[in-house]
Short mmCIF file of C-alpha atoms in Angstrom, two decimals:
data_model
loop_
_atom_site.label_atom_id
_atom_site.label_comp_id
_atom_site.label_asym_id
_atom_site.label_seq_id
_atom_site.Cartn_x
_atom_site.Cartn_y
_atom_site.Cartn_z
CA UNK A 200 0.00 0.00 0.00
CA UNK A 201 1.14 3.64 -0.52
CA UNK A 202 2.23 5.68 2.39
CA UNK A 203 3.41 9.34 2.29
CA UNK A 204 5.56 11.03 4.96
CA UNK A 205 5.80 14.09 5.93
CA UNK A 206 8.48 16.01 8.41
CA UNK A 207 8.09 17.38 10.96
CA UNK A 208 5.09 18.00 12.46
CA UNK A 209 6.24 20.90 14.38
CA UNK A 210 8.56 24.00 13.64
CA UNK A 211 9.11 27.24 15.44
CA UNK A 212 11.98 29.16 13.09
CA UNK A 213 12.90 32.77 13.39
CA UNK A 214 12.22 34.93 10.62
CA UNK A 215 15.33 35.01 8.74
CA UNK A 216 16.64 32.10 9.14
CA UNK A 217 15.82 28.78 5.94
CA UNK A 218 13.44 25.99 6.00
CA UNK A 219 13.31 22.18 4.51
CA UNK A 220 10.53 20.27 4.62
CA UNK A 221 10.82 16.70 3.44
CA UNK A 222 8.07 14.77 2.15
CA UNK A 223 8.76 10.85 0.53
CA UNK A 224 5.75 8.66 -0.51
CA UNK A 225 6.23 4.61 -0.46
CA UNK A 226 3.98 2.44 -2.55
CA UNK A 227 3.94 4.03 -6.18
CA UNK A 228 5.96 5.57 -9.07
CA UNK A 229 6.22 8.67 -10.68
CA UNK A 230 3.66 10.07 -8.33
CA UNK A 231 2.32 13.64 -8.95
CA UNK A 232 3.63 15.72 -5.99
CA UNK A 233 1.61 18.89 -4.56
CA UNK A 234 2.87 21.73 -1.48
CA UNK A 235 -0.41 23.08 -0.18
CA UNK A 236 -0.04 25.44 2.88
CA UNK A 237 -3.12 26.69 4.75
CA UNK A 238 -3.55 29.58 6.26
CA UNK A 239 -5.28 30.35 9.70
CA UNK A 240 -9.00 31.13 8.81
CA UNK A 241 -8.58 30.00 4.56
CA UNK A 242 -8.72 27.26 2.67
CA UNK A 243 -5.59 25.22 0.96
CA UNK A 244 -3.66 27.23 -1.18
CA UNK A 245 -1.55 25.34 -3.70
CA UNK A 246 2.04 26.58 -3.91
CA UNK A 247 4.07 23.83 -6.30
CA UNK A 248 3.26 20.81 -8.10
CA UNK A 249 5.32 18.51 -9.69
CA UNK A 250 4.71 15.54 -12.32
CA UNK A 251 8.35 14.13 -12.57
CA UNK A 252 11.49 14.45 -11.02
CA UNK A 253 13.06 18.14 -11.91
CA UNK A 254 9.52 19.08 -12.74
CA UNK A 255 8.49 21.77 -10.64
CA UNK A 256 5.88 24.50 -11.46
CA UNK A 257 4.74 27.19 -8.81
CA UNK A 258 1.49 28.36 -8.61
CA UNK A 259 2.04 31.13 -6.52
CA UNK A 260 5.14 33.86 -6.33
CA UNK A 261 6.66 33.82 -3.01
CA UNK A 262 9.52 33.47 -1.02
CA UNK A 263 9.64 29.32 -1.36
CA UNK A 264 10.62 26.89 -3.45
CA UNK A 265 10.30 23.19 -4.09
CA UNK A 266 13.01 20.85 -5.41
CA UNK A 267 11.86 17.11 -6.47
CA UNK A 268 15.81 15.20 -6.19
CA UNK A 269 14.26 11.75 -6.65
CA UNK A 270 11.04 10.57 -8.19
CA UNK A 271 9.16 10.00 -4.54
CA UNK A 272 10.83 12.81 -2.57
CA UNK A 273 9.81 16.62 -2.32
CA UNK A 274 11.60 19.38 -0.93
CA UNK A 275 10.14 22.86 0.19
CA UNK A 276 12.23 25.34 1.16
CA UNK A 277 13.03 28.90 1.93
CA UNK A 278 16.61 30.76 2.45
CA UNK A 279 14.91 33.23 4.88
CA UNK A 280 11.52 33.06 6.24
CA UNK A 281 9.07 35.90 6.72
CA UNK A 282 6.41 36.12 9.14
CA UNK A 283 3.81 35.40 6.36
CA UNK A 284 5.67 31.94 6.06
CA UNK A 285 3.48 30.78 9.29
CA UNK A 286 1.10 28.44 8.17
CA UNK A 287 0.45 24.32 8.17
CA UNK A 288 1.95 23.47 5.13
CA UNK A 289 0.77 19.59 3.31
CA UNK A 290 2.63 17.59 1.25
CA UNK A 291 0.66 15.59 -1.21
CA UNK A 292 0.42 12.90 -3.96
CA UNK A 293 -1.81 11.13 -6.38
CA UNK A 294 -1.37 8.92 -9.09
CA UNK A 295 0.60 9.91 -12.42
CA UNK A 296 -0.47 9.09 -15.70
CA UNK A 297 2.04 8.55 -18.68
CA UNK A 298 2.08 11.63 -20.13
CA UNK A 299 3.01 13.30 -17.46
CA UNK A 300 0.03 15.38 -17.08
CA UNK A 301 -2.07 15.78 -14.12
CA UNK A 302 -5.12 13.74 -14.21
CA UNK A 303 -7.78 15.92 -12.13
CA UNK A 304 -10.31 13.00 -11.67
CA UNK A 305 -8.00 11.31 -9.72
CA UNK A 306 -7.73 12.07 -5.48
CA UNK A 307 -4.83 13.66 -3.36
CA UNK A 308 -3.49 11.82 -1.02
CA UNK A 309 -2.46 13.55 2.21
CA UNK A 310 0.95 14.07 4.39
CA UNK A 311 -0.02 14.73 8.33
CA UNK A 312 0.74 18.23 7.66
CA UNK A 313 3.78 20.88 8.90
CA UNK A 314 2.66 23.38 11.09
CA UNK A 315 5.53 26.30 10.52
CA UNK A 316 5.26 29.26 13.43
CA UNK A 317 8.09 32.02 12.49
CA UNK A 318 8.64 34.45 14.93
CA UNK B 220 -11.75 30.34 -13.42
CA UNK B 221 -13.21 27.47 -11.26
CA UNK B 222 -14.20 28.85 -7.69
CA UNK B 223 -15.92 27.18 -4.93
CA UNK B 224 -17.59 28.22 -1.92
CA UNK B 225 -18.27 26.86 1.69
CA UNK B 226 -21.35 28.68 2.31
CA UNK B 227 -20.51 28.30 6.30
CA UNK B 228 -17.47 28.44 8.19
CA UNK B 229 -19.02 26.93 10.99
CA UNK B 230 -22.08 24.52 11.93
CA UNK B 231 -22.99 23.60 15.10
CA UNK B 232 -24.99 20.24 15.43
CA UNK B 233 -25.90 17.98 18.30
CA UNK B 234 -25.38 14.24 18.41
CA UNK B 235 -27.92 12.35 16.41
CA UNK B 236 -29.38 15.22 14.47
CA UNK B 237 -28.67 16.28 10.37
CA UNK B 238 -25.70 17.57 8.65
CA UNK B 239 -25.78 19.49 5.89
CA UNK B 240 -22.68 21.46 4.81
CA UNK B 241 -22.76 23.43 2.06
CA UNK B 242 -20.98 24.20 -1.21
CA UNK B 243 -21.28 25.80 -4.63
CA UNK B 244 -18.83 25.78 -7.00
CA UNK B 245 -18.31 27.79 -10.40
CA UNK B 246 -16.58 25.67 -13.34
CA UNK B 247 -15.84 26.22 -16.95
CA UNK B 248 -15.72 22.74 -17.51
CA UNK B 249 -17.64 19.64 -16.02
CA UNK B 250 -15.83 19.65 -12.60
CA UNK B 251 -14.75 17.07 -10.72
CA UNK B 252 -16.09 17.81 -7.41
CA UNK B 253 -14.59 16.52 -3.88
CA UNK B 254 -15.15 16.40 0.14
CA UNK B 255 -12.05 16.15 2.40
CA UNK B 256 -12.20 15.97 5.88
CA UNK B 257 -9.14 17.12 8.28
CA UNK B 258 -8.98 16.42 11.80
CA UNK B 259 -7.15 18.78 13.95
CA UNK B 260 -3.50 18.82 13.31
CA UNK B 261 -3.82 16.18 10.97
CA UNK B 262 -3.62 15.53 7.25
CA UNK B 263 -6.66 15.72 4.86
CA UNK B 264 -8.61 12.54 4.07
CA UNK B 265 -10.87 12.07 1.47
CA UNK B 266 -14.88 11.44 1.89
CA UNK B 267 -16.33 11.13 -1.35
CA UNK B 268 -15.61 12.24 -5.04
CA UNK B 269 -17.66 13.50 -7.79
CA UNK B 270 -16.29 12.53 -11.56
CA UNK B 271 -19.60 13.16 -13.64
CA UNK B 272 -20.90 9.53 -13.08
CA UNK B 273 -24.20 9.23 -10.59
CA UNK B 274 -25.11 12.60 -9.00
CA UNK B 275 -25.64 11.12 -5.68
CA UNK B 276 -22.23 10.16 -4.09
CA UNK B 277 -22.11 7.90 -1.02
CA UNK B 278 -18.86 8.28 0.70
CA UNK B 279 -17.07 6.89 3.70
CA UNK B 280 -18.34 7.16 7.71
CA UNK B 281 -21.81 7.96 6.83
CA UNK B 282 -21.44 10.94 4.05
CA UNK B 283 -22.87 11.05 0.86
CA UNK B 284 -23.20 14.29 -1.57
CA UNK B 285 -25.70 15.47 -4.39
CA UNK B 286 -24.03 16.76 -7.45
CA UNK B 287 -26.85 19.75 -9.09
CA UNK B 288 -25.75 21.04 -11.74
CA UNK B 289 -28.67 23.93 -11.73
CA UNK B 290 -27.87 25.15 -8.86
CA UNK B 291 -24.01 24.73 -8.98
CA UNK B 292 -24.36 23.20 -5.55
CA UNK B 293 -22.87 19.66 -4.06
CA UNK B 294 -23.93 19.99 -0.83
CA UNK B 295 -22.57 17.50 2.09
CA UNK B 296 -25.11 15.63 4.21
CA UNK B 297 -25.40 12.97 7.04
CA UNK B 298 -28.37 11.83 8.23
CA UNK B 299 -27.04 11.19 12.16
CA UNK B 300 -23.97 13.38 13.27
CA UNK B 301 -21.27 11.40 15.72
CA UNK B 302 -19.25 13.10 18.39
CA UNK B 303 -16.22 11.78 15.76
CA UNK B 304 -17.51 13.96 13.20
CA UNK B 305 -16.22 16.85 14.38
CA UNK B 306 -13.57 18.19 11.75
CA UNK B 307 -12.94 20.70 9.42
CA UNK B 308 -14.56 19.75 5.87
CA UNK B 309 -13.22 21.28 2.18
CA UNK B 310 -15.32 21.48 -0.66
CA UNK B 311 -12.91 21.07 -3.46
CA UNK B 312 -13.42 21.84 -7.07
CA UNK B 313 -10.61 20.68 -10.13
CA UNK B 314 -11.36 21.15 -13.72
CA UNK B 315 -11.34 18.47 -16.33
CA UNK B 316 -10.02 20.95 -18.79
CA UNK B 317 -7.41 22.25 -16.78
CA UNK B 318 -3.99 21.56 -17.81
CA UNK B 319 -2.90 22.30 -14.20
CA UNK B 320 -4.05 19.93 -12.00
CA UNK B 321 -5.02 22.47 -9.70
CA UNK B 322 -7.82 21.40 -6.59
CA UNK B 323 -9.42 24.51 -5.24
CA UNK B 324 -10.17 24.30 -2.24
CA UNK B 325 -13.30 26.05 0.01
CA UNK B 326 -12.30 28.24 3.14
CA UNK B 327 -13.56 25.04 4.84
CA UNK B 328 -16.41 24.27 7.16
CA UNK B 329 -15.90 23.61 10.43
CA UNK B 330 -18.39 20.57 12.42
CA UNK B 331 -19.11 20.84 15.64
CA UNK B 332 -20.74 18.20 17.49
CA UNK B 333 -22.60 18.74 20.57
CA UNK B 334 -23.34 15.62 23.11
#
């Protein structure tokens, strides 16, 4: 069966300083990868995607990034956080089709989720 | 643009009694439509889906949604609320002709359940 994992569960960074969050899924290939961070009070915001290894498009312009180094790991990262950075941040996956496209019928999987305080 | 909207950010119900949480959407395309459920501190997990097949979608613990495509609306029901319920839910819209693969998700509803 297909597990994903996500780390850590907890961070407290000051602003300034970087950030890596790891996320590997176990189970499948050539997963499509997704960063999601949520807000206090909104809804999931998608902030990278990726449908192969190297493959990484950003939704939104901000001070993160995402790196994919093998086909079942994802990397976000920051070189200096800002106090907008605060947020639970998911890592997720779902199933990858041939092409290399995103097939929107299919469902997300889920990480247990980041919560990021910078202070 | 697809859009979707979680007409509540918070319901109150008590043990036993009807839930109804509600969503409309706003596609281009015939959406896919989805229910996730997060429990506190804790990853999202998915209740039902909606791929254009039966309109009526029976998902897991209880849940089932109506897909209307008059009134843009796929509202989430249970017919007998458990104490377990209690979660945040997301209405989640994705486009079949999106190149993107991008789920939108609703400001989320949040279930209370009273004893």
């Amino acid at each position: 069966s297909q597990t994903i994992h996500q780390w850590p569960a907890t961070l407290v960074q000051p602003v300034g300083s970087p950030l890596s969050l790891e996320c590997t899924v176990e189970g499948t290939s050539n997963p499509n990868l997704y960063w999601y961070r949520q807000a206090a009070g909104r809804g999931l915001q998608l902030l990278f995607y990726s449908v192969g290894i190297g493959q990484i498009s950003s939704e939104v312009p901000q001070n993160l990034s995402a790196s994919r180094p093998q086909d079942r790991q994802f990397i976000l990262s920051s070189k200096k956080l800002l106090l907008s950075d605060s947020g639970f941040y998911l890592c997720a996956w779902s199933v990858g089709d041939t092409e290399g496209s995103v097939n929107t019928d299919t469902e997300a999987f889920f990480g247990q989720g980041t919560r990021l305080t910078v202070v | 643009a697809q859009s979707v909207t979680q007409l509540d950010s918070h319901v109150s119900v008590s043990e036993g009694t009807p839930v109804l949480l509600r969503c409309n959407y706003s596609s281009s395309y015939s959406p896919s439509l989805f229910w996730y459920v997060q429990h506190p501190n804790k990853g999202l997990q998915l209740l039902l889906k909606y791929t254009s097949a039966a309109t009526l979608v029976k998902g897991i613990n209880g849940f089932e949604a109506e897909f209307k495509k008059s009134e843009t609306s796929f509202h989430l029901t249970k017919p007998s609320a458990h104490m377990s319920d209690a979660a945040e839910y997301f209405c989640v819209v994705s486009d079949q002709g999106g190149s993107q693969g991008n789920l939108i998700f609703g400001k989320g509803t949040k279930l209370s359940v009273k004893p």
